Amino acid sequence: MARGPDPAPGPAAPPPGTPVRDTARDRVGVVMGHEGPCLRLRPLSGGREWEADPAAVRPLTQAELLSARVAEANDRSRR
């Protein structure tokens, strides 16, 4: 029996340690690892992890990373 072509693979998931934006939740985090079909993300400054669909995650630009780190530092200084 002839086999059809393999389905095209989805986008490659970013490796652990990559700062990313979860576009489904509009949150910024760091890839901690992969669990089944999901990515495990953690906020840049630490905290509780969440699961994200790899298709809804994109790496941050250097400008976005800097902006996110400044926003977190400002938030901490207000507490």
XYZ file of N, CA and C in Angstrom:
237
model
N 0.845 -1.181 0.000
C 0.000 0.000 0.000
C 0.888 1.241 0.000
N 0.629 2.141 -0.917
C 1.426 3.363 -1.042
C 1.061 4.336 0.067
N 2.075 4.978 0.563
C 1.880 5.974 1.616
C 1.931 7.361 1.015
N 1.079 8.243 1.490
C 1.096 9.630 1.045
C 2.256 10.367 1.669
N 2.456 11.601 1.279
C 3.551 12.384 1.873
C 3.288 12.636 3.350
N 4.373 12.720 4.098
C 4.246 13.040 5.520
C 3.696 14.448 5.668
N 2.872 14.664 6.710
C 2.373 16.029 6.913
C 3.529 16.967 7.211
N 3.383 18.198 6.804
C 4.423 19.201 7.057
C 4.546 19.422 8.554
N 5.764 19.445 9.066
C 5.925 19.687 10.500
C 5.531 21.113 10.842
N 5.067 21.291 12.080
C 4.716 22.633 12.550
C 5.988 23.430 12.788
N 5.835 24.664 13.227
C 7.027 25.474 13.495
C 7.860 24.842 14.602
N 9.153 24.930 14.482
C 10.044 24.375 15.501
C 9.859 25.155 16.800
N 9.744 24.423 17.888
C 9.580 25.061 19.194
C 10.914 25.672 19.618
N 10.883 26.855 20.218
C 12.125 27.474 20.684
C 12.772 26.626 21.782
N 14.088 26.590 21.853
C 14.762 25.796 22.884
C 14.616 26.425 24.266
N 14.812 25.619 25.318
C 14.773 26.149 26.679
C 15.726 27.336 26.836
N 15.277 28.322 27.615
C 16.062 29.523 27.860
C 15.736 30.668 26.927
N 14.906 30.412 25.900
C 14.558 31.450 24.931
C 13.445 32.345 25.482
N 13.628 33.663 25.516
C 12.534 34.561 25.909
C 11.526 34.645 24.762
N 10.237 34.471 25.094
C 9.185 34.416 24.080
C 7.946 35.194 24.518
N 7.075 35.452 23.546
C 5.755 36.012 23.820
C 4.736 34.936 23.513
N 3.865 34.647 24.480
C 2.736 33.751 24.289
C 1.612 34.630 23.756
N 1.387 34.589 22.453
C 0.413 35.488 21.829
C -1.013 35.142 22.210
N -1.281 33.902 22.614
C -2.631 33.517 23.028
C -3.012 34.173 24.352
N -2.038 34.371 25.227
C -2.303 34.976 26.548
C -1.729 36.383 26.664
N -1.004 36.835 25.646
C -0.328 38.126 25.659
C 0.552 38.252 26.897
N 1.378 37.213 27.107
C 2.315 37.185 28.232
C 3.713 36.924 27.704
N 4.690 37.391 28.448
C 6.094 37.186 28.106
C 6.676 36.206 29.118
N 7.496 35.287 28.620
C 8.120 34.319 29.507
C 9.349 33.709 28.870
N 9.930 32.773 29.595
C 11.111 32.044 29.153
C 10.705 30.583 28.990
N 11.134 29.973 27.895
C 10.849 28.559 27.684
C 11.641 27.750 28.706
N 10.920 26.931 29.478
C 11.554 26.071 30.475
C 11.736 24.659 29.942
N 10.867 24.264 29.016
C 10.957 22.921 28.458
C 9.705 22.576 27.689
N 9.634 21.327 27.289
C 8.514 20.824 26.512
C 7.850 19.718 27.316
N 6.537 19.694 27.313
C 5.800 18.631 27.977
C 4.706 18.185 27.025
N 4.917 17.047 26.379
C 3.975 16.597 25.364
C 3.951 17.609 24.228
N 2.760 18.000 23.780
C 2.677 18.960 22.675
C 2.813 20.414 23.125
N 2.942 20.651 24.412
C 2.967 22.027 24.946
C 4.363 22.447 25.373
N 4.543 23.755 25.418
C 5.749 24.348 25.994
C 5.444 24.744 27.421
N 6.436 24.676 28.285
C 6.317 25.182 29.655
C 7.046 26.518 29.680
N 6.332 27.578 30.065
C 6.900 28.928 30.125
C 6.859 29.426 31.560
N 7.808 30.301 31.892
C 7.858 30.929 33.217
C 8.091 32.417 33.008
N 7.475 33.275 33.824
C 7.727 34.715 33.700
C 9.224 35.027 33.759
N 9.636 36.120 33.131
C 11.054 36.489 33.078
C 11.681 36.589 34.461
N 10.937 37.117 35.416
C 11.488 37.305 36.760
C 11.198 36.129 37.677
N 10.755 35.015 37.124
C 10.440 33.837 37.926
C 8.963 33.811 38.279
N 8.541 32.731 38.849
C 7.145 32.592 39.235
C 6.545 31.313 38.685
N 5.243 31.264 38.705
C 4.508 30.067 38.315
C 4.552 29.841 36.803
N 4.875 28.613 36.419
C 4.907 28.244 35.007
C 3.492 28.099 34.454
N 3.404 28.223 33.119
C 2.141 27.941 32.433
C 2.452 27.200 31.144
N 1.433 26.543 30.613
C 1.583 25.817 29.360
C 1.165 26.704 28.203
N 1.866 26.544 27.076
C 1.551 27.337 25.890
C 1.627 26.443 24.660
N 0.782 26.760 23.702
C 0.798 26.084 22.408
C 1.993 26.612 21.623
N 2.892 25.746 21.150
C 4.062 26.224 20.400
C 3.693 27.078 19.185
N 2.525 26.845 18.599
C 2.106 27.641 17.434
C 1.757 29.075 17.819
N 1.497 29.326 19.119
C 1.115 30.658 19.585
C 2.268 31.367 20.290
N 3.488 30.856 20.123
C 4.650 31.420 20.804
C 5.654 31.892 19.755
N 6.222 33.081 20.007
C 7.266 33.579 19.103
C 8.376 34.203 19.936
N 9.607 34.054 19.465
C 10.740 34.652 20.197
C 10.602 36.171 20.267
N 11.110 36.752 21.352
C 11.116 38.207 21.504
C 12.287 38.811 20.740
N 12.071 40.006 20.228
C 13.185 40.774 19.677
C 13.980 41.331 20.858
N 15.184 41.829 20.592
C 15.986 42.426 21.663
C 15.259 43.622 22.280
N 14.592 44.424 21.451
C 13.855 45.589 21.955
C 12.687 45.155 22.848
N 11.973 44.105 22.436
C 10.850 43.615 23.248
C 11.333 43.041 24.569
N 12.459 42.333 24.547
C 13.019 41.773 25.779
C 13.412 42.884 26.743
N 14.088 43.899 26.233
C 14.478 45.031 27.076
C 13.243 45.712 27.668
N 12.243 45.949 26.846
C 11.007 46.590 27.307
C 10.325 45.753 28.392
N 10.267 44.432 28.208
C 9.629 43.557 29.192
C 10.399 43.569 30.511
N 11.730 43.568 30.437
C 12.533 43.589 31.671
C 12.378 44.913 32.411
N 12.309 46.019 31.683
C 12.100 47.329 32.318
C 10.720 47.381 32.964
N 9.700 46.865 32.277
C 8.339 46.858 32.829
C 8.292 46.041 34.119
N 8.964 44.895 34.158
C 8.975 44.080 35.380
C 9.727 44.786 36.508
N 10.839 45.449 36.187
C 11.594 46.182 37.211
C 10.757 47.328 37.763
N 10.044 48.029 36.897
C 9.168 49.111 37.355
C 8.064 48.571 38.245
N 7.491 47.447 37.876
C 6.426 46.843 38.664
C 6.941 46.462 40.054
N 8.138 45.869 40.107
C 8.719 45.494 41.412
C 8.986 46.722 42.282
N 9.408 47.831 41.669
C 9.737 49.026 42.454
C 8.482 49.693 43.032
N 7.338 49.439 42.441
C 6.084 50.017 42.942
C 5.503 49.238 44.103
N 5.986 48.042 44.336
C 5.438 47.207 45.414
C 6.065 47.512 46.733
